[in-house]
mmCIF file of C-alpha atoms in Angstrom:
data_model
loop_
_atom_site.group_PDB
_atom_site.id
_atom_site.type_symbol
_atom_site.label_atom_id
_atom_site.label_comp_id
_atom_site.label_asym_id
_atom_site.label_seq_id
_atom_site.Cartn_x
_atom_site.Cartn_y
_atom_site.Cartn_z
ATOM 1 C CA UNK A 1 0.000 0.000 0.000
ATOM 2 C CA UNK A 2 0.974 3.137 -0.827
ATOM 3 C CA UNK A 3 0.952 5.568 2.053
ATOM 4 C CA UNK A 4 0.175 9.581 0.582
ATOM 5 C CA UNK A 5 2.072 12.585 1.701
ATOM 6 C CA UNK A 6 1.488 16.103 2.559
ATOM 7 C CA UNK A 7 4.348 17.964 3.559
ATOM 8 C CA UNK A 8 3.440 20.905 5.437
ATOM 9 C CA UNK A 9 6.385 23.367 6.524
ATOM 10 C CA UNK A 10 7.244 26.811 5.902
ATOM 11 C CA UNK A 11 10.766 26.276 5.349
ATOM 12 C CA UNK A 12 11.270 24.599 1.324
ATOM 13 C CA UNK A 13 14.851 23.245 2.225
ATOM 14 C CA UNK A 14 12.701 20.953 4.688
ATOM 15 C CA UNK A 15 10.499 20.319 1.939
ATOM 16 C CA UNK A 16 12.603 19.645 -0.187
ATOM 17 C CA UNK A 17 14.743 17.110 1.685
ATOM 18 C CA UNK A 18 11.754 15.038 3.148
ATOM 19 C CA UNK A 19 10.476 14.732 -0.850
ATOM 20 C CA UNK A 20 13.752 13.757 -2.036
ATOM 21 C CA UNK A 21 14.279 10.841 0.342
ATOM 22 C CA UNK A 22 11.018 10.075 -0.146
ATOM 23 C CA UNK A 23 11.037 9.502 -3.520
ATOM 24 C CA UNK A 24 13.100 6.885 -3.569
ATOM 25 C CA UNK A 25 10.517 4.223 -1.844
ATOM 26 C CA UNK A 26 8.119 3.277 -3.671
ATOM 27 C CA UNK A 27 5.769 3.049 -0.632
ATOM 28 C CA UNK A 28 6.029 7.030 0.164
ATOM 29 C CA UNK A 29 4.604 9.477 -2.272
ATOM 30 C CA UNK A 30 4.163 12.990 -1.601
ATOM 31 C CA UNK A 31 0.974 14.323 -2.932
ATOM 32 C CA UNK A 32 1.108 17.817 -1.925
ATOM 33 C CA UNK A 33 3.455 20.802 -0.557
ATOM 34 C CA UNK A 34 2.236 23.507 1.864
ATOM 35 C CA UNK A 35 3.864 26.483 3.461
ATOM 36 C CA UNK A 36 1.212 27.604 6.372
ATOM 37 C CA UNK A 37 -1.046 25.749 8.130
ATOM 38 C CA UNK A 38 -4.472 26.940 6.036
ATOM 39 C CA UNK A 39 -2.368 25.737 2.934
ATOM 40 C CA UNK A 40 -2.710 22.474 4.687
ATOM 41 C CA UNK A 41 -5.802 22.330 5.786
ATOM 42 C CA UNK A 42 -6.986 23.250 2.274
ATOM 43 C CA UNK A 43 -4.632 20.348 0.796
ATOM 44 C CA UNK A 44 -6.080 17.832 3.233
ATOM 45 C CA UNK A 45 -9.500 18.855 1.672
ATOM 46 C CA UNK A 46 -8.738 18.609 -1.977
ATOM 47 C CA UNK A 47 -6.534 15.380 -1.848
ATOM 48 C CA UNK A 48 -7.335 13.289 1.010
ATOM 49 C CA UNK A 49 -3.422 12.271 1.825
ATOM 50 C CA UNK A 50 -3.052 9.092 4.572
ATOM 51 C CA UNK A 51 -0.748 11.731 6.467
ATOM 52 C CA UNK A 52 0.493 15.323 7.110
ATOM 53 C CA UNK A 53 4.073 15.962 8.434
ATOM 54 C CA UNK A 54 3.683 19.152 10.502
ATOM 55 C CA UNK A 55 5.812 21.922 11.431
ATOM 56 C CA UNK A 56 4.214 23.499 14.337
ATOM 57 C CA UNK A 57 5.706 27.489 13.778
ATOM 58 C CA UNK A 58 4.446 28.204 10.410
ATOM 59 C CA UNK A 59 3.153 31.868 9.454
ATOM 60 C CA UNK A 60 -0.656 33.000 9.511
ATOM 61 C CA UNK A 61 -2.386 29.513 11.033
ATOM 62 C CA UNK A 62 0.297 27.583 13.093
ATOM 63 C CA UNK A 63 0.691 23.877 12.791
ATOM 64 C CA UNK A 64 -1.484 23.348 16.110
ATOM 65 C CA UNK A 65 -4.867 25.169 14.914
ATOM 66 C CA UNK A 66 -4.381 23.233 11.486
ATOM 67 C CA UNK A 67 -4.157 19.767 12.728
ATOM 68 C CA UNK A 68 -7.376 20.566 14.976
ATOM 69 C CA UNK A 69 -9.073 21.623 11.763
ATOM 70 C CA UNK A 70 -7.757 18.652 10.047
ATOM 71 C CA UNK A 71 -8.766 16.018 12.617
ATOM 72 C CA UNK A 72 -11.949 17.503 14.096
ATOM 73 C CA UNK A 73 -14.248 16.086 11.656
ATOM 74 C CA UNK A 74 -14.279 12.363 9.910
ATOM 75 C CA UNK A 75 -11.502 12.599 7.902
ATOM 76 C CA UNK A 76 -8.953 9.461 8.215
ATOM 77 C CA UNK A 77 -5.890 11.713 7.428
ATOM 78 C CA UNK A 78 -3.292 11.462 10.419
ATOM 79 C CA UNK A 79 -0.895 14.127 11.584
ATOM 80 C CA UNK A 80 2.572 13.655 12.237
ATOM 81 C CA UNK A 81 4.266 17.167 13.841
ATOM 82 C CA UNK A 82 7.328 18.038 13.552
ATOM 83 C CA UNK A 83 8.909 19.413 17.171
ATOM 84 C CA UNK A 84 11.663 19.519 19.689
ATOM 85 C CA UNK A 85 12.113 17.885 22.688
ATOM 86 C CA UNK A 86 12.180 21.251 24.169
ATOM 87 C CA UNK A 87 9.099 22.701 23.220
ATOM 88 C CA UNK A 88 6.429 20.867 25.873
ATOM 89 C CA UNK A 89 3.533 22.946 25.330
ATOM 90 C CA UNK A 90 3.753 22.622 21.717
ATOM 91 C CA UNK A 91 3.888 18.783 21.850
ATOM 92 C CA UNK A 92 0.902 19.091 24.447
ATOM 93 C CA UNK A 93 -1.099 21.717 22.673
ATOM 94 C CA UNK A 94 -0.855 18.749 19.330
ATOM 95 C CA UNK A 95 -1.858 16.625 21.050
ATOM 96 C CA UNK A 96 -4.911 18.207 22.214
ATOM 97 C CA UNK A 97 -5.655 19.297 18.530
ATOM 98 C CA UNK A 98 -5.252 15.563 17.484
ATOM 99 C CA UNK A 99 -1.921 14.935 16.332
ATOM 100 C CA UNK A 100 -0.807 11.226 16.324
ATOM 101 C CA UNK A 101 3.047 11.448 16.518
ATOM 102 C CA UNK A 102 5.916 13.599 16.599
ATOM 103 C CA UNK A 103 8.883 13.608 14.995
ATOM 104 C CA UNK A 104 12.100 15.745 15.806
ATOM 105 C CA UNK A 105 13.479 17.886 12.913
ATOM 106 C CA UNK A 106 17.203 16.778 13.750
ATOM 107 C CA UNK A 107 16.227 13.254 13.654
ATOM 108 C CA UNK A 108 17.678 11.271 10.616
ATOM 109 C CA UNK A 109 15.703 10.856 7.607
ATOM 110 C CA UNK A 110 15.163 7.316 7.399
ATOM 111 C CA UNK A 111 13.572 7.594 10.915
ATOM 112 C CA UNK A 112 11.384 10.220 9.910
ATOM 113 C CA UNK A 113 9.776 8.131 6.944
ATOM 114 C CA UNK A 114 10.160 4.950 9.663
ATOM 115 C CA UNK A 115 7.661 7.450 11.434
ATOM 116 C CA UNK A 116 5.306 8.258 8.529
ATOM 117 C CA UNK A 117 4.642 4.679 8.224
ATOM 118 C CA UNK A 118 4.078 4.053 11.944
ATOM 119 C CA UNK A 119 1.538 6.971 11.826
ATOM 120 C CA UNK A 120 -0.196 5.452 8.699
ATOM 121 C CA UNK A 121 -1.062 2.318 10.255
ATOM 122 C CA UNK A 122 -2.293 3.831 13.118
ATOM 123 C CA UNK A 123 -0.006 2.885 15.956
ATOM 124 C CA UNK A 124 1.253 4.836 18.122
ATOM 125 C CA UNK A 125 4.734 6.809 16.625
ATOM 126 C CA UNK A 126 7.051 6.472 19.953
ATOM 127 C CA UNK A 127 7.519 3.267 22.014
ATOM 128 C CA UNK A 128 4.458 2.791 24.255
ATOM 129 C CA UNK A 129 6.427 3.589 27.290
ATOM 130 C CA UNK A 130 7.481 7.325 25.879
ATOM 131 C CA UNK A 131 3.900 7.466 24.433
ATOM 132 C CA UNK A 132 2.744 6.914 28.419
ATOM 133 C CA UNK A 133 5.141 9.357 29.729
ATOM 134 C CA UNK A 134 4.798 12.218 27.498
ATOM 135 C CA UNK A 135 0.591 11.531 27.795
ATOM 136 C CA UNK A 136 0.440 11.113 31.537
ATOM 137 C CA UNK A 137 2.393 14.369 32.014
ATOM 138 C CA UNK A 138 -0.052 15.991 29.431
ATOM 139 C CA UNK A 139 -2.682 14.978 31.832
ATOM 140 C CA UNK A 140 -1.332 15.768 34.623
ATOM 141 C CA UNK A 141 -1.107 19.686 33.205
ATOM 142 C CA UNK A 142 -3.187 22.506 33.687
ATOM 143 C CA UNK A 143 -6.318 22.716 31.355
ATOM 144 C CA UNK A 144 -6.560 18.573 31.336
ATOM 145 C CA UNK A 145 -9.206 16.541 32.552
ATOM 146 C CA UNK A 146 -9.517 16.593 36.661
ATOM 147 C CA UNK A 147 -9.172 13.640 38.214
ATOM 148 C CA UNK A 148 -11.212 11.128 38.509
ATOM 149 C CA UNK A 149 -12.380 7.574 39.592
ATOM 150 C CA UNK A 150 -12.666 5.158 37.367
ATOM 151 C CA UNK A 151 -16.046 5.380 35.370
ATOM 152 C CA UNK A 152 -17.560 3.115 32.998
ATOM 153 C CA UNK A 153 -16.750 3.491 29.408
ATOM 154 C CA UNK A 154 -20.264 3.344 27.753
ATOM 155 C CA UNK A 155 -20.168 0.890 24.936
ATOM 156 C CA UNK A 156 -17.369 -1.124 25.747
ATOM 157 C CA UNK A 157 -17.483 -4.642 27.324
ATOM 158 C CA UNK A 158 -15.179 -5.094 30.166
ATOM 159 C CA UNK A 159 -12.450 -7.129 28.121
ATOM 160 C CA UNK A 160 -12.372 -4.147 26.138
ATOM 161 C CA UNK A 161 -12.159 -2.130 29.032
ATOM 162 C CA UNK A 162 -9.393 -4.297 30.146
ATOM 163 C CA UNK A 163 -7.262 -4.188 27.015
ATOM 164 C CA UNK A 164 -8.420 -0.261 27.023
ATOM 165 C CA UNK A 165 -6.847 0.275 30.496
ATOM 166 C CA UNK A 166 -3.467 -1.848 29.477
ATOM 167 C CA UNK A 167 -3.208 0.451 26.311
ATOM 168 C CA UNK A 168 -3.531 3.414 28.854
ATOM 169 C CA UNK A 169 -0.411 2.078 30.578
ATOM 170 C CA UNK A 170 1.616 2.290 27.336
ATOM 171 C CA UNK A 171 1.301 -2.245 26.994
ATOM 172 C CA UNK A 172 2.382 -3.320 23.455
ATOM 173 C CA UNK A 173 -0.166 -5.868 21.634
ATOM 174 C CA UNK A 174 2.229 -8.426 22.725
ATOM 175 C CA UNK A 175 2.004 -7.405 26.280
ATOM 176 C CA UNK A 176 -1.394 -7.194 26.754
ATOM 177 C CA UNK A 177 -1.746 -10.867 24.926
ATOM 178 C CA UNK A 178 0.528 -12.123 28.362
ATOM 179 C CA UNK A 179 -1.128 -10.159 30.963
ATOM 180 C CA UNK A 180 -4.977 -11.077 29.768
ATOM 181 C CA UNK A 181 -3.291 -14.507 28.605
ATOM 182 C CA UNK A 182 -5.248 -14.495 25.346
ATOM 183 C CA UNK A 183 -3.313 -14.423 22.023
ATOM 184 C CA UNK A 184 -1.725 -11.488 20.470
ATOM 185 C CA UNK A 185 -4.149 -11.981 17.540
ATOM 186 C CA UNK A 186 -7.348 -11.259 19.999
ATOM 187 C CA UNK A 187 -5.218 -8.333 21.861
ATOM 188 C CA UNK A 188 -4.987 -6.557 18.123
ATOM 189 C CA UNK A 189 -8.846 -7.451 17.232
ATOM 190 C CA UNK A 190 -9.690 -5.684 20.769
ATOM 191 C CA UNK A 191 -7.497 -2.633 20.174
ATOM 192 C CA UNK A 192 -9.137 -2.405 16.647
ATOM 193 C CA UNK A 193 -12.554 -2.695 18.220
ATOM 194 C CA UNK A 194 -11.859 -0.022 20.616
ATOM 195 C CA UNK A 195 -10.675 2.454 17.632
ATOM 196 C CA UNK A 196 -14.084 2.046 16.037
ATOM 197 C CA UNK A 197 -16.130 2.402 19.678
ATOM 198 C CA UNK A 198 -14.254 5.025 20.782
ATOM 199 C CA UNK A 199 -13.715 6.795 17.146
ATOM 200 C CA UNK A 200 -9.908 6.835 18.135
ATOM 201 C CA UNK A 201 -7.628 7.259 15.165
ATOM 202 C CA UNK A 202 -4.516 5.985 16.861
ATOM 203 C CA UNK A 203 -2.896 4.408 20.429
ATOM 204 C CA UNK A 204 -2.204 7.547 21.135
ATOM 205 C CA UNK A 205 -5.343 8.442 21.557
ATOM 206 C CA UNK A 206 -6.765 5.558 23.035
ATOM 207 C CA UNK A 207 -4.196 6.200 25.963
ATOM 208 C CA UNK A 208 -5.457 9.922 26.087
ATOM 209 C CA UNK A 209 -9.017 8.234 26.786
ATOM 210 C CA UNK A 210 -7.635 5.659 29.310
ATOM 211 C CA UNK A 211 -6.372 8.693 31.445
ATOM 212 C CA UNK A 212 -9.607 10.681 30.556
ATOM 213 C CA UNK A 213 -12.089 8.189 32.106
ATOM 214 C CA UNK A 214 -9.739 7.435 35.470
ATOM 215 C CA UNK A 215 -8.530 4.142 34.107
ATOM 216 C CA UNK A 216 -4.887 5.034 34.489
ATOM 217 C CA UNK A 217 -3.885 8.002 36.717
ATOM 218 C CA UNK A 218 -0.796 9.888 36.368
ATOM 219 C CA UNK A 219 2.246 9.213 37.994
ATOM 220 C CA UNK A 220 3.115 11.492 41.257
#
């Protein structure tokens, strides 16, 4: 399958380096260029790519307010933003919006388009533990959800709630499989159920949900 690219980033060296590389797998192809984040949003409208790559500080509409434009209504386009691991409340506020990965702009290529991929499928783009981490300490911010008990998760059954929970606490398919001891085939057909129950595009936000309704609190 071929997975379709926008590239969205005000700088055309960036551009230009992401469609190079890009070009040379088959798998990649880069359907559209934008340099703000309404250029995007448009894009996403007229071509339907599987993913948008990005950059957060663009001029006019930042990359934020576009990928909550993008993902706010039923589109199956995923976002993958392009940060630093010093900018927190940009990788918070995209994640808010609905982004479902970063990637760092100093990271090598090949792990960029690694990335794109990840974020195509619809896992989650960092290793479950990071994706826990970074999530529970987005929770745990000012402006998130309060606290809570647990609370029942309205059209789920409690297997699902289960494997919904484990997700929460950054468990790989595989995991989960061991600590429900069922097989990792049934752990992926429960995750996949709970992206169509929930309307979750990705882990990542299926572990923003497991914090949301108390299932997994943040660590003190």
């Amino acid at each position: 399958m071929t997975v379709r690219v926008v590239l969205a980033d005000d700088q055309p060296l960036v551009r230009s380096g992401l469609r190079v590389i890009m070009a040379d797998h088959p798998d990649l192809e880069v359907v559209g260029e934008a340099a703000t984040g309404a250029q995007a949003v448009q894009l996403v409208s007229d071509v339907s790519p599987d993913v948008v790559v990005m950059d957060i500080r663009m001029p006019g509409m930042d990359g934020i307010e576009a990928t909550r434009l993008i993902t706010v209504g039923r589109t199956a386009t995923r976002v993958l933003v392009l940060t630093t691991f010093d900018e927190d409340d940009h990788v918070y506020g995209a994640l808010r919006a609905g982004a479902s990965g970063f990637v760092v702009k100093d990271m090598a290529l090949d792990d960029i388009l690694a990335a794109v991929r990840v974020v195509a499928a619809g896992d989650a783009l960092i290793a479950p533990g990071v994706t826990r981490r970074l999530i529970a300490d987005f929770v745990g911010r000012p402006g998130a959800a309060p606290e809570r008990s647990p609370q029942p998760v309205e059209g789920i059954t409690e297997r699902e709630r289960e494997v919904l929970t484990l997700v929460g606490r950054g468990r790989s398919n595989t995991e989960i499989a061991e600590d429900l001891f069922i097989t990792v085939a049934t752990a992926k057909t429960h995750v996949s159920r709970l992206f169509g129950k929930l309307g979750a595009r990705d882990r990542v936000q299926l572990v923003i949900t497991a914090y949301e309704m108390g299932l997994v609190t943040p660590p003190r």
